[in-house]
Amino acid sequence: MSLAIRPEVAEALERGGPVVALESTLISHGLPHPDNLEVARESERLVREGGAVPATIGVVGGTPKVGLDGAELKLMATSDGVEKLSARDLPVAAAKGLHGATTVAATAHLAAIAGIRLFATGGLGGVHRGARESWDVSADLAALARTPVAVVCSGVKSILDVPATLEYLETLGVPVVGFRTRRFPGFYLADSGSPLAWSVGDEGEAARLILATADLLPDHPGLVVANPLAEGDQLDPALHDRALRAGLEEMERRGVRGGDVTPFLLDRFATETGGESLRVNKRIIQGNAGLAARIAVALAGTS
Ligand code: PSU
Ligand code: MN
């Protein structure tokens, strides 16, 4: 497989050191410029601060890169010509020599090929509202069923059908645990309203769970480590509900479909909340980068 692993990342993987993958779709299609570049750089810095090597993943000129350099991060953050790539799009991008930002599905897939076991992001894709008619279920979920990477995230956004997403993960056999909570986080909100069967109490337990998943589940699925915002950091729930209603209505009116749905609603959310959602979004990603790094360090120490 023609995969380019950044030397620093390859070296860390060779010695069994801690590495954390980061995705690029949130940079190219999830956050506006210049916040996106700031978040990309800050996430890498926080992974390092946590004691691990960051590997932001994306596709440059058709080549999947595990560990983008500074210029490539900037390309992801500033270029209009960066496609949104899920796992199935990787061969198309390779054949056409395209630049592309990788979703959770594509990032986890490439991370697994490289041998990376931790991945930090903001929110997973999931089952969209109205999926009963549209069949719009993010490929992130199916990818996690076959990709042995632990994703540290803050749940899924409320633009999705949260209970249906949890049911779907259960059907697919993907373990989901809360980090010190048995409530599934609601991304901008600390609690989505859905309960979780399990939680882990610290980084060491999360690391043991990653090893046990690899050991006991023959399909080698991923793992979702759901890390909520502190309640004091969350978006005001009334503002959240207002922005959600307005975004969904406008999406319906304009007939937005498919891969455009998530970026459209994220953008509407930022506008409706006067940038407040952006502030919260940044905090989420940064918190998850730090936690993933600490779990990666614990994992490197136990395996
Ligand atoms: N959720 C967010 N921000 C994002 C995404 C999801 O809060 O930027 C991105 C992730 O890259 C995720 C993708 O993998 O959207 C899911 O898109 P889709 O629903 O088209 O599969
Ligand atoms: Mn979709």
mmCIF file of C-alpha atoms and ligand atoms in Angstrom:
data_model
loop_
_atom_site.group_PDB
_atom_site.id
_atom_site.type_symbol
_atom_site.label_atom_id
_atom_site.label_comp_id
_atom_site.label_asym_id
_atom_site.label_seq_id
_atom_site.Cartn_x
_atom_site.Cartn_y
_atom_site.Cartn_z
ATOM 1 C CA MET A 1 0.000 0.000 0.000
ATOM 2 C CA SER A 2 1.432 3.356 -0.995
ATOM 3 C CA LEU A 3 1.227 5.107 2.326
ATOM 4 C CA ALA A 4 3.666 7.805 3.445
ATOM 5 C CA ILE A 5 4.397 7.700 7.163
ATOM 6 C CA ARG A 6 6.187 10.750 8.537
ATOM 7 C CA PRO A 7 9.652 9.718 9.860
ATOM 8 C CA GLU A 8 8.957 10.879 13.412
ATOM 9 C CA VAL A 9 5.753 8.805 13.458
ATOM 10 C CA ALA A 10 7.394 5.732 11.924
ATOM 11 C CA GLU A 11 10.194 5.927 14.474
ATOM 12 C CA ALA A 12 7.737 6.125 17.384
ATOM 13 C CA LEU A 13 5.716 3.181 16.042
ATOM 14 C CA GLU A 14 8.837 1.095 15.583
ATOM 15 C CA ARG A 15 9.836 1.443 19.207
ATOM 16 C CA GLY A 16 6.255 0.887 20.400
ATOM 17 C CA GLY A 17 5.962 4.502 21.528
ATOM 18 C CA PRO A 18 2.700 6.411 21.964
ATOM 19 C CA VAL A 19 1.177 7.877 18.788
ATOM 20 C CA VAL A 20 -2.176 9.635 18.337
ATOM 21 C CA ALA A 21 -3.879 10.004 14.956
ATOM 22 C CA LEU A 22 -5.839 13.194 14.194
ATOM 23 C CA GLU A 23 -8.295 13.678 11.337
ATOM 24 C CA SER A 24 -8.273 16.358 8.643
ATOM 25 C CA THR A 25 -11.939 16.646 7.610
ATOM 26 C CA LEU A 26 -12.646 18.713 10.678
ATOM 27 C CA ILE A 27 -9.859 21.040 9.499
ATOM 28 C CA SER A 28 -10.984 21.328 5.857
ATOM 29 C CA HIS A 29 -14.746 20.964 6.180
ATOM 30 C CA GLY A 30 -15.657 21.232 9.863
ATOM 31 C CA LEU A 31 -14.211 24.556 10.995
ATOM 32 C CA PRO A 32 -13.778 27.948 9.295
ATOM 33 C CA HIS A 33 -10.402 29.509 8.499
ATOM 34 C CA PRO A 34 -8.308 30.625 10.409
ATOM 35 C CA ASP A 35 -9.694 28.767 13.453
ATOM 36 C CA ASN A 36 -9.204 25.460 11.648
ATOM 37 C CA LEU A 37 -5.441 25.886 11.288
ATOM 38 C CA GLU A 38 -5.149 27.041 14.872
ATOM 39 C CA VAL A 39 -7.061 23.952 16.077
ATOM 40 C CA ALA A 40 -4.956 21.643 13.896
ATOM 41 C CA ARG A 41 -1.714 23.028 15.306
ATOM 42 C CA GLU A 42 -2.982 23.246 18.861
ATOM 43 C CA SER A 43 -4.216 19.620 18.779
ATOM 44 C CA GLU A 44 -0.771 18.461 17.711
ATOM 45 C CA ARG A 45 0.801 20.538 20.453
ATOM 46 C CA LEU A 46 -1.515 19.044 23.083
ATOM 47 C CA VAL A 47 -0.763 15.498 21.917
ATOM 48 C CA ARG A 48 2.942 16.255 22.359
ATOM 49 C CA GLU A 49 2.312 17.833 25.734
ATOM 50 C CA GLY A 50 0.523 14.599 26.723
ATOM 51 C CA GLY A 51 3.673 12.651 25.850
ATOM 52 C CA ALA A 52 2.713 11.196 22.443
ATOM 53 C CA VAL A 53 3.603 11.839 18.811
ATOM 54 C CA PRO A 54 0.775 13.375 16.738
ATOM 55 C CA ALA A 55 -0.034 12.040 13.265
ATOM 56 C CA THR A 56 -2.573 14.188 11.447
ATOM 57 C CA ILE A 57 -3.807 12.132 8.519
ATOM 58 C CA GLY A 58 -4.816 13.350 5.069
ATOM 59 C CA VAL A 59 -4.258 12.729 1.367
ATOM 60 C CA VAL A 60 -1.842 14.898 -0.613
ATOM 61 C CA GLY A 61 -1.663 14.517 -4.387
ATOM 62 C CA GLY A 62 -3.303 11.105 -4.098
ATOM 63 C CA THR A 63 -0.900 9.779 -1.456
ATOM 64 C CA PRO A 64 -2.311 8.980 1.986
ATOM 65 C CA LYS A 65 -0.063 10.678 4.541
ATOM 66 C CA VAL A 66 0.164 9.489 8.122
ATOM 67 C CA GLY A 67 1.592 12.597 9.730
ATOM 68 C CA LEU A 68 1.145 15.796 7.733
ATOM 69 C CA ASP A 69 3.923 18.391 7.926
ATOM 70 C CA GLY A 70 3.341 22.106 8.547
ATOM 71 C CA ALA A 71 2.861 22.994 4.871
ATOM 72 C CA GLU A 72 0.442 20.096 4.389
ATOM 73 C CA LEU A 73 -1.608 21.125 7.439
ATOM 74 C CA LYS A 74 -1.834 24.577 5.929
ATOM 75 C CA LEU A 75 -2.961 23.100 2.621
ATOM 76 C CA MET A 76 -5.761 21.230 4.410
ATOM 77 C CA ALA A 77 -6.807 24.406 6.207
ATOM 78 C CA THR A 78 -6.680 26.874 3.333
ATOM 79 C CA SER A 79 -7.148 25.187 -0.048
ATOM 80 C CA ASP A 80 -10.540 25.062 -1.753
ATOM 81 C CA GLY A 81 -9.485 21.967 -3.652
ATOM 82 C CA VAL A 82 -9.431 19.531 -0.743
ATOM 83 C CA GLU A 83 -12.084 16.832 -1.090
ATOM 84 C CA LYS A 84 -13.844 15.217 1.846
ATOM 85 C CA LEU A 85 -12.760 11.560 1.775
ATOM 86 C CA SER A 86 -14.371 8.669 3.556
ATOM 87 C CA ALA A 87 -12.637 5.268 3.449
ATOM 88 C CA ARG A 88 -14.203 4.245 0.138
ATOM 89 C CA ASP A 89 -12.971 7.453 -1.510
ATOM 90 C CA LEU A 90 -9.287 6.766 -0.789
ATOM 91 C CA PRO A 91 -8.701 4.679 -3.939
ATOM 92 C CA VAL A 92 -10.482 7.293 -6.093
ATOM 93 C CA ALA A 93 -8.269 10.042 -4.649
ATOM 94 C CA ALA A 94 -5.189 7.865 -5.238
ATOM 95 C CA ALA A 95 -6.106 7.120 -8.848
ATOM 96 C CA LYS A 96 -6.857 10.773 -9.603
ATOM 97 C CA GLY A 97 -3.970 12.247 -7.594
ATOM 98 C CA LEU A 98 -6.304 14.429 -5.507
ATOM 99 C CA HIS A 99 -5.813 16.316 -2.266
ATOM 100 C CA GLY A 100 -8.272 15.134 0.352
ATOM 101 C CA ALA A 101 -9.197 15.505 3.986
ATOM 102 C CA THR A 102 -9.980 12.243 5.757
ATOM 103 C CA THR A 103 -13.135 11.644 7.798
ATOM 104 C CA VAL A 104 -13.171 9.525 10.937
ATOM 105 C CA ALA A 105 -13.717 6.433 8.758
ATOM 106 C CA ALA A 106 -10.794 7.145 6.429
ATOM 107 C CA THR A 107 -8.505 8.388 9.210
ATOM 108 C CA ALA A 108 -9.120 5.333 11.395
ATOM 109 C CA HIS A 109 -8.591 3.078 8.390
ATOM 110 C CA LEU A 110 -5.216 4.627 7.518
ATOM 111 C CA ALA A 111 -4.184 4.793 11.177
ATOM 112 C CA ALA A 112 -4.877 1.071 11.567
ATOM 113 C CA ILE A 113 -2.818 0.224 8.495
ATOM 114 C CA ALA A 114 0.064 2.224 9.974
ATOM 115 C CA GLY A 115 -0.304 0.483 13.359
ATOM 116 C CA ILE A 116 -1.689 3.458 15.324
ATOM 117 C CA ARG A 117 -4.194 2.513 18.029
ATOM 118 C CA LEU A 118 -5.397 5.898 19.368
ATOM 119 C CA PHE A 119 -7.263 8.568 17.454
ATOM 120 C CA ALA A 120 -8.648 11.853 18.773
ATOM 121 C CA THR A 121 -11.395 13.904 17.165
ATOM 122 C CA GLY A 122 -14.361 16.098 18.080
ATOM 123 C CA GLY A 123 -17.410 14.107 17.078
ATOM 124 C CA LEU A 124 -18.149 10.933 15.161
ATOM 125 C CA GLY A 125 -20.427 10.758 12.171
ATOM 126 C CA GLY A 126 -23.585 8.811 12.901
ATOM 127 C CA VAL A 127 -27.169 8.089 11.968
ATOM 128 C CA HIS A 128 -28.754 11.219 10.515
ATOM 129 C CA ARG A 129 -32.181 12.404 11.550
ATOM 130 C CA GLY A 130 -34.605 11.152 8.915
ATOM 131 C CA ALA A 131 -32.324 8.211 8.069
ATOM 132 C CA ARG A 132 -35.414 6.057 7.771
ATOM 133 C CA GLU A 133 -36.149 7.834 4.480
ATOM 134 C CA SER A 134 -32.698 9.056 3.416
ATOM 135 C CA TRP A 135 -30.635 5.988 4.498
ATOM 136 C CA ASP A 136 -27.967 8.502 5.545
ATOM 137 C CA VAL A 137 -25.807 6.694 8.067
ATOM 138 C CA SER A 138 -22.191 7.828 8.246
ATOM 139 C CA ALA A 139 -19.639 5.309 7.016
ATOM 140 C CA ASP A 140 -17.747 6.172 10.229
ATOM 141 C CA LEU A 141 -19.883 3.612 12.057
ATOM 142 C CA ALA A 142 -19.273 0.709 9.687
ATOM 143 C CA ALA A 143 -15.580 1.611 9.571
ATOM 144 C CA LEU A 144 -15.346 1.394 13.353
ATOM 145 C CA ALA A 145 -16.811 -2.108 13.207
ATOM 146 C CA ARG A 146 -13.810 -3.363 11.222
ATOM 147 C CA THR A 147 -11.003 -1.014 12.262
ATOM 148 C CA PRO A 148 -9.058 -1.664 15.475
ATOM 149 C CA VAL A 149 -8.563 1.957 16.536
ATOM 150 C CA ALA A 150 -9.838 3.588 19.735
ATOM 151 C CA VAL A 151 -11.509 6.923 18.986
ATOM 152 C CA VAL A 152 -11.588 9.521 21.738
ATOM 153 C CA CYS A 153 -14.484 11.861 20.923
ATOM 154 C CA SER A 154 -17.267 13.828 22.607
ATOM 155 C CA GLY A 155 -20.064 11.727 21.190
ATOM 156 C CA VAL A 156 -21.928 12.826 18.098
ATOM 157 C CA LYS A 157 -23.496 16.168 17.357
ATOM 158 C CA SER A 158 -27.152 16.682 18.066
ATOM 159 C CA ILE A 159 -27.626 17.340 14.347
ATOM 160 C CA LEU A 160 -27.715 13.521 14.241
ATOM 161 C CA ASP A 161 -30.116 11.014 15.751
ATOM 162 C CA VAL A 162 -28.132 10.208 18.896
ATOM 163 C CA PRO A 163 -30.142 7.217 20.243
ATOM 164 C CA ALA A 164 -30.214 5.634 16.755
ATOM 165 C CA THR A 165 -26.450 6.101 16.466
ATOM 166 C CA LEU A 166 -25.911 4.290 19.754
ATOM 167 C CA GLU A 167 -28.225 1.462 18.651
ATOM 168 C CA TYR A 168 -26.316 1.171 15.396
ATOM 169 C CA LEU A 169 -22.959 0.966 17.193
ATOM 170 C CA GLU A 170 -24.416 -1.769 19.370
ATOM 171 C CA THR A 171 -25.618 -3.721 16.329
ATOM 172 C CA LEU A 172 -22.193 -3.397 14.725
ATOM 173 C CA GLY A 173 -20.509 -4.673 17.879
ATOM 174 C CA VAL A 174 -18.459 -1.548 18.571
ATOM 175 C CA PRO A 175 -17.816 -1.078 22.292
ATOM 176 C CA VAL A 176 -18.697 2.393 23.610
ATOM 177 C CA VAL A 177 -17.524 3.607 27.016
ATOM 178 C CA GLY A 178 -17.746 6.935 28.741
ATOM 179 C CA PHE A 179 -14.607 8.434 30.237
ATOM 180 C CA ARG A 180 -15.620 8.841 33.884
ATOM 181 C CA THR A 181 -19.296 9.038 32.913
ATOM 182 C CA ARG A 182 -22.192 6.757 32.070
ATOM 183 C CA ARG A 183 -23.973 9.441 30.063
ATOM 184 C CA PHE A 184 -23.204 9.649 26.337
ATOM 185 C CA PRO A 185 -21.864 13.168 25.700
ATOM 186 C CA GLY A 186 -23.825 15.439 23.371
ATOM 187 C CA PHE A 187 -20.811 17.151 21.784
ATOM 188 C CA TYR A 188 -21.701 20.811 22.542
ATOM 189 C CA LEU A 189 -23.530 19.578 25.637
ATOM 190 C CA ALA A 190 -21.971 17.442 28.348
ATOM 191 C CA ASP A 191 -24.913 15.011 28.272
ATOM 192 C CA SER A 192 -26.827 13.945 25.146
ATOM 193 C CA GLY A 193 -29.605 12.479 27.250
ATOM 194 C CA SER A 194 -28.667 8.897 26.327
ATOM 195 C CA PRO A 195 -27.171 6.549 28.926
ATOM 196 C CA LEU A 196 -24.120 4.330 28.469
ATOM 197 C CA ALA A 197 -23.758 0.827 29.863
ATOM 198 C CA TRP A 198 -20.097 1.299 30.767
ATOM 199 C CA SER A 199 -17.499 3.813 31.785
ATOM 200 C CA VAL A 200 -13.750 3.722 32.393
ATOM 201 C CA GLY A 201 -12.284 5.440 35.413
ATOM 202 C CA ASP A 202 -8.871 6.468 34.140
ATOM 203 C CA GLU A 203 -6.361 6.278 31.291
ATOM 204 C CA GLY A 204 -4.914 2.976 32.511
ATOM 205 C CA GLU A 205 -8.301 1.294 32.426
ATOM 206 C CA ALA A 206 -8.923 2.655 28.928
ATOM 207 C CA ALA A 207 -5.587 1.177 27.828
ATOM 208 C CA ARG A 208 -6.475 -2.217 29.311
ATOM 209 C CA LEU A 209 -9.807 -2.077 27.508
ATOM 210 C CA ILE A 210 -8.038 -1.479 24.182
ATOM 211 C CA LEU A 211 -5.883 -4.546 24.780
ATOM 212 C CA ALA A 212 -8.868 -6.645 25.874
ATOM 213 C CA THR A 213 -10.839 -5.588 22.786
ATOM 214 C CA ALA A 214 -7.984 -6.753 20.550
ATOM 215 C CA ASP A 215 -7.752 -9.968 22.543
ATOM 216 C CA LEU A 216 -11.401 -10.946 22.859
ATOM 217 C CA LEU A 217 -13.282 -9.595 19.846
ATOM 218 C CA PRO A 218 -12.368 -11.605 16.751
ATOM 219 C CA ASP A 219 -13.687 -9.020 14.264
ATOM 220 C CA HIS A 220 -11.198 -6.480 15.652
ATOM 221 C CA PRO A 221 -13.573 -3.544 15.924
ATOM 222 C CA GLY A 222 -12.606 -0.130 17.170
ATOM 223 C CA LEU A 223 -13.625 1.361 20.466
ATOM 224 C CA VAL A 224 -15.399 4.623 21.237
ATOM 225 C CA VAL A 225 -14.096 6.465 24.309
ATOM 226 C CA ALA A 226 -16.676 9.178 24.894
ATOM 227 C CA ASN A 227 -15.193 12.159 26.705
ATOM 228 C CA PRO A 228 -17.664 14.884 27.723
ATOM 229 C CA LEU A 229 -16.973 18.571 28.122
ATOM 230 C CA ALA A 230 -17.086 19.847 31.667
ATOM 231 C CA GLU A 231 -20.603 21.164 32.259
ATOM 232 C CA GLY A 232 -19.244 24.660 32.804
ATOM 233 C CA ASP A 233 -17.720 24.625 29.304
ATOM 234 C CA GLN A 234 -20.781 23.499 27.398
ATOM 235 C CA LEU A 235 -22.896 25.552 25.012
ATOM 236 C CA ASP A 236 -25.898 27.172 26.650
ATOM 237 C CA PRO A 237 -28.616 24.498 26.173
ATOM 238 C CA ALA A 238 -31.290 27.021 25.094
ATOM 239 C CA LEU A 239 -28.954 28.531 22.485
ATOM 240 C CA HIS A 240 -28.046 25.019 21.382
ATOM 241 C CA ASP A 241 -31.683 24.031 20.812
ATOM 242 C CA ARG A 242 -32.419 27.231 18.910
ATOM 243 C CA ALA A 243 -29.413 26.799 16.595
ATOM 244 C CA LEU A 244 -30.288 23.171 15.978
ATOM 245 C CA ARG A 245 -33.879 23.936 14.996
ATOM 246 C CA ALA A 246 -32.846 26.764 12.672
ATOM 247 C CA GLY A 247 -30.117 24.658 11.020
ATOM 248 C CA LEU A 248 -32.361 21.664 10.414
ATOM 249 C CA GLU A 249 -35.120 23.850 8.963
ATOM 250 C CA GLU A 250 -32.780 25.574 6.552
ATOM 251 C CA MET A 251 -31.237 22.284 5.480
ATOM 252 C CA GLU A 252 -34.686 20.952 4.677
ATOM 253 C CA ARG A 253 -35.574 24.108 2.736
ATOM 254 C CA ARG A 254 -32.412 24.002 0.632
ATOM 255 C CA GLY A 255 -32.512 20.239 0.111
ATOM 256 C CA VAL A 256 -28.952 19.649 1.381
ATOM 257 C CA ARG A 257 -28.059 15.939 1.116
ATOM 258 C CA GLY A 258 -25.276 13.370 1.516
ATOM 259 C CA GLY A 259 -21.730 14.381 2.421
ATOM 260 C CA ASP A 260 -22.721 18.072 2.460
ATOM 261 C CA VAL A 261 -25.095 17.669 5.408
ATOM 262 C CA THR A 262 -22.499 17.679 8.215
ATOM 263 C CA PRO A 263 -20.433 20.647 6.935
ATOM 264 C CA PHE A 264 -23.641 22.618 6.209
ATOM 265 C CA LEU A 265 -25.090 22.137 9.682
ATOM 266 C CA LEU A 266 -21.762 22.878 11.388
ATOM 267 C CA ASP A 267 -21.541 26.137 9.500
ATOM 268 C CA ARG A 268 -25.151 27.051 10.368
ATOM 269 C CA PHE A 269 -24.474 26.268 13.998
ATOM 270 C CA ALA A 270 -21.499 28.640 14.101
ATOM 271 C CA THR A 271 -23.574 31.442 12.549
ATOM 272 C CA GLU A 272 -26.653 30.898 14.710
ATOM 273 C CA THR A 273 -24.638 30.886 17.942
ATOM 274 C CA GLY A 274 -22.565 33.924 16.972
ATOM 275 C CA GLY A 275 -19.344 31.899 17.055
ATOM 276 C CA GLU A 276 -20.023 30.424 20.475
ATOM 277 C CA SER A 277 -20.283 26.884 19.022
ATOM 278 C CA LEU A 278 -16.862 27.362 17.488
ATOM 279 C CA ARG A 279 -15.332 28.207 20.846
ATOM 280 C CA VAL A 280 -16.877 25.091 22.372
ATOM 281 C CA ASN A 281 -15.868 22.971 19.376
ATOM 282 C CA LYS A 282 -12.218 23.984 19.819
ATOM 283 C CA ARG A 283 -12.263 23.141 23.485
ATOM 284 C CA ILE A 284 -13.736 19.699 22.734
ATOM 285 C CA ILE A 285 -11.075 18.773 20.200
ATOM 286 C CA GLN A 286 -8.298 19.968 22.451
ATOM 287 C CA GLY A 287 -9.591 18.045 25.457
ATOM 288 C CA ASN A 288 -9.820 14.881 23.379
ATOM 289 C CA ALA A 289 -6.310 15.295 21.943
ATOM 290 C CA GLY A 290 -4.900 15.492 25.459
ATOM 291 C CA LEU A 291 -6.848 12.494 26.735
ATOM 292 C CA ALA A 292 -5.957 10.343 23.713
ATOM 293 C CA ALA A 293 -2.277 11.151 24.284
ATOM 294 C CA ARG A 294 -2.456 10.087 27.926
ATOM 295 C CA ILE A 295 -4.225 6.831 26.994
ATOM 296 C CA ALA A 296 -1.603 6.207 24.290
ATOM 297 C CA VAL A 297 1.125 6.676 26.916
ATOM 298 C CA ALA A 298 -0.628 4.243 29.271
ATOM 299 C CA LEU A 299 -1.017 1.749 26.403
ATOM 300 C CA ALA A 300 2.661 1.997 25.441
ATOM 301 C CA GLY A 301 3.518 1.232 29.058
ATOM 302 C CA THR A 302 1.321 -1.869 29.307
ATOM 303 C CA SER A 303 1.840 -3.644 25.974
HETATM 304 N N1 PSU B 1 -18.698 15.797 13.389
HETATM 305 C C1 PSU B 1 -18.241 16.986 13.789
HETATM 306 N N2 PSU B 1 -17.331 17.671 13.034
HETATM 307 C C2 PSU B 1 -16.848 17.144 11.871
HETATM 308 C C3 PSU B 1 -17.315 15.846 11.478
HETATM 309 C C4 PSU B 1 -18.237 15.214 12.255
HETATM 310 O O1 PSU B 1 -18.654 17.450 14.823
HETATM 311 O O2 PSU B 1 -16.040 17.791 11.194
HETATM 312 C C5 PSU B 1 -16.736 15.206 10.239
HETATM 313 C C6 PSU B 1 -15.842 14.028 10.655
HETATM 314 O O3 PSU B 1 -14.721 13.999 9.810
HETATM 315 C C7 PSU B 1 -16.727 12.830 10.395
HETATM 316 C C8 PSU B 1 -17.492 13.298 9.186
HETATM 317 O O4 PSU B 1 -16.014 11.639 10.149
HETATM 318 O O5 PSU B 1 -17.784 14.664 9.460
HETATM 319 C C9 PSU B 1 -18.765 12.514 8.968
HETATM 320 O O6 PSU B 1 -19.342 12.898 7.760
HETATM 321 P P1 PSU B 1 -20.517 12.020 7.116
HETATM 322 O O7 PSU B 1 -21.675 12.211 8.028
HETATM 323 O O8 PSU B 1 -20.707 12.593 5.762
HETATM 324 O O9 PSU B 1 -20.008 10.595 7.083
HETATM 325 MN MN MN B 2 -23.704 10.664 5.009
#
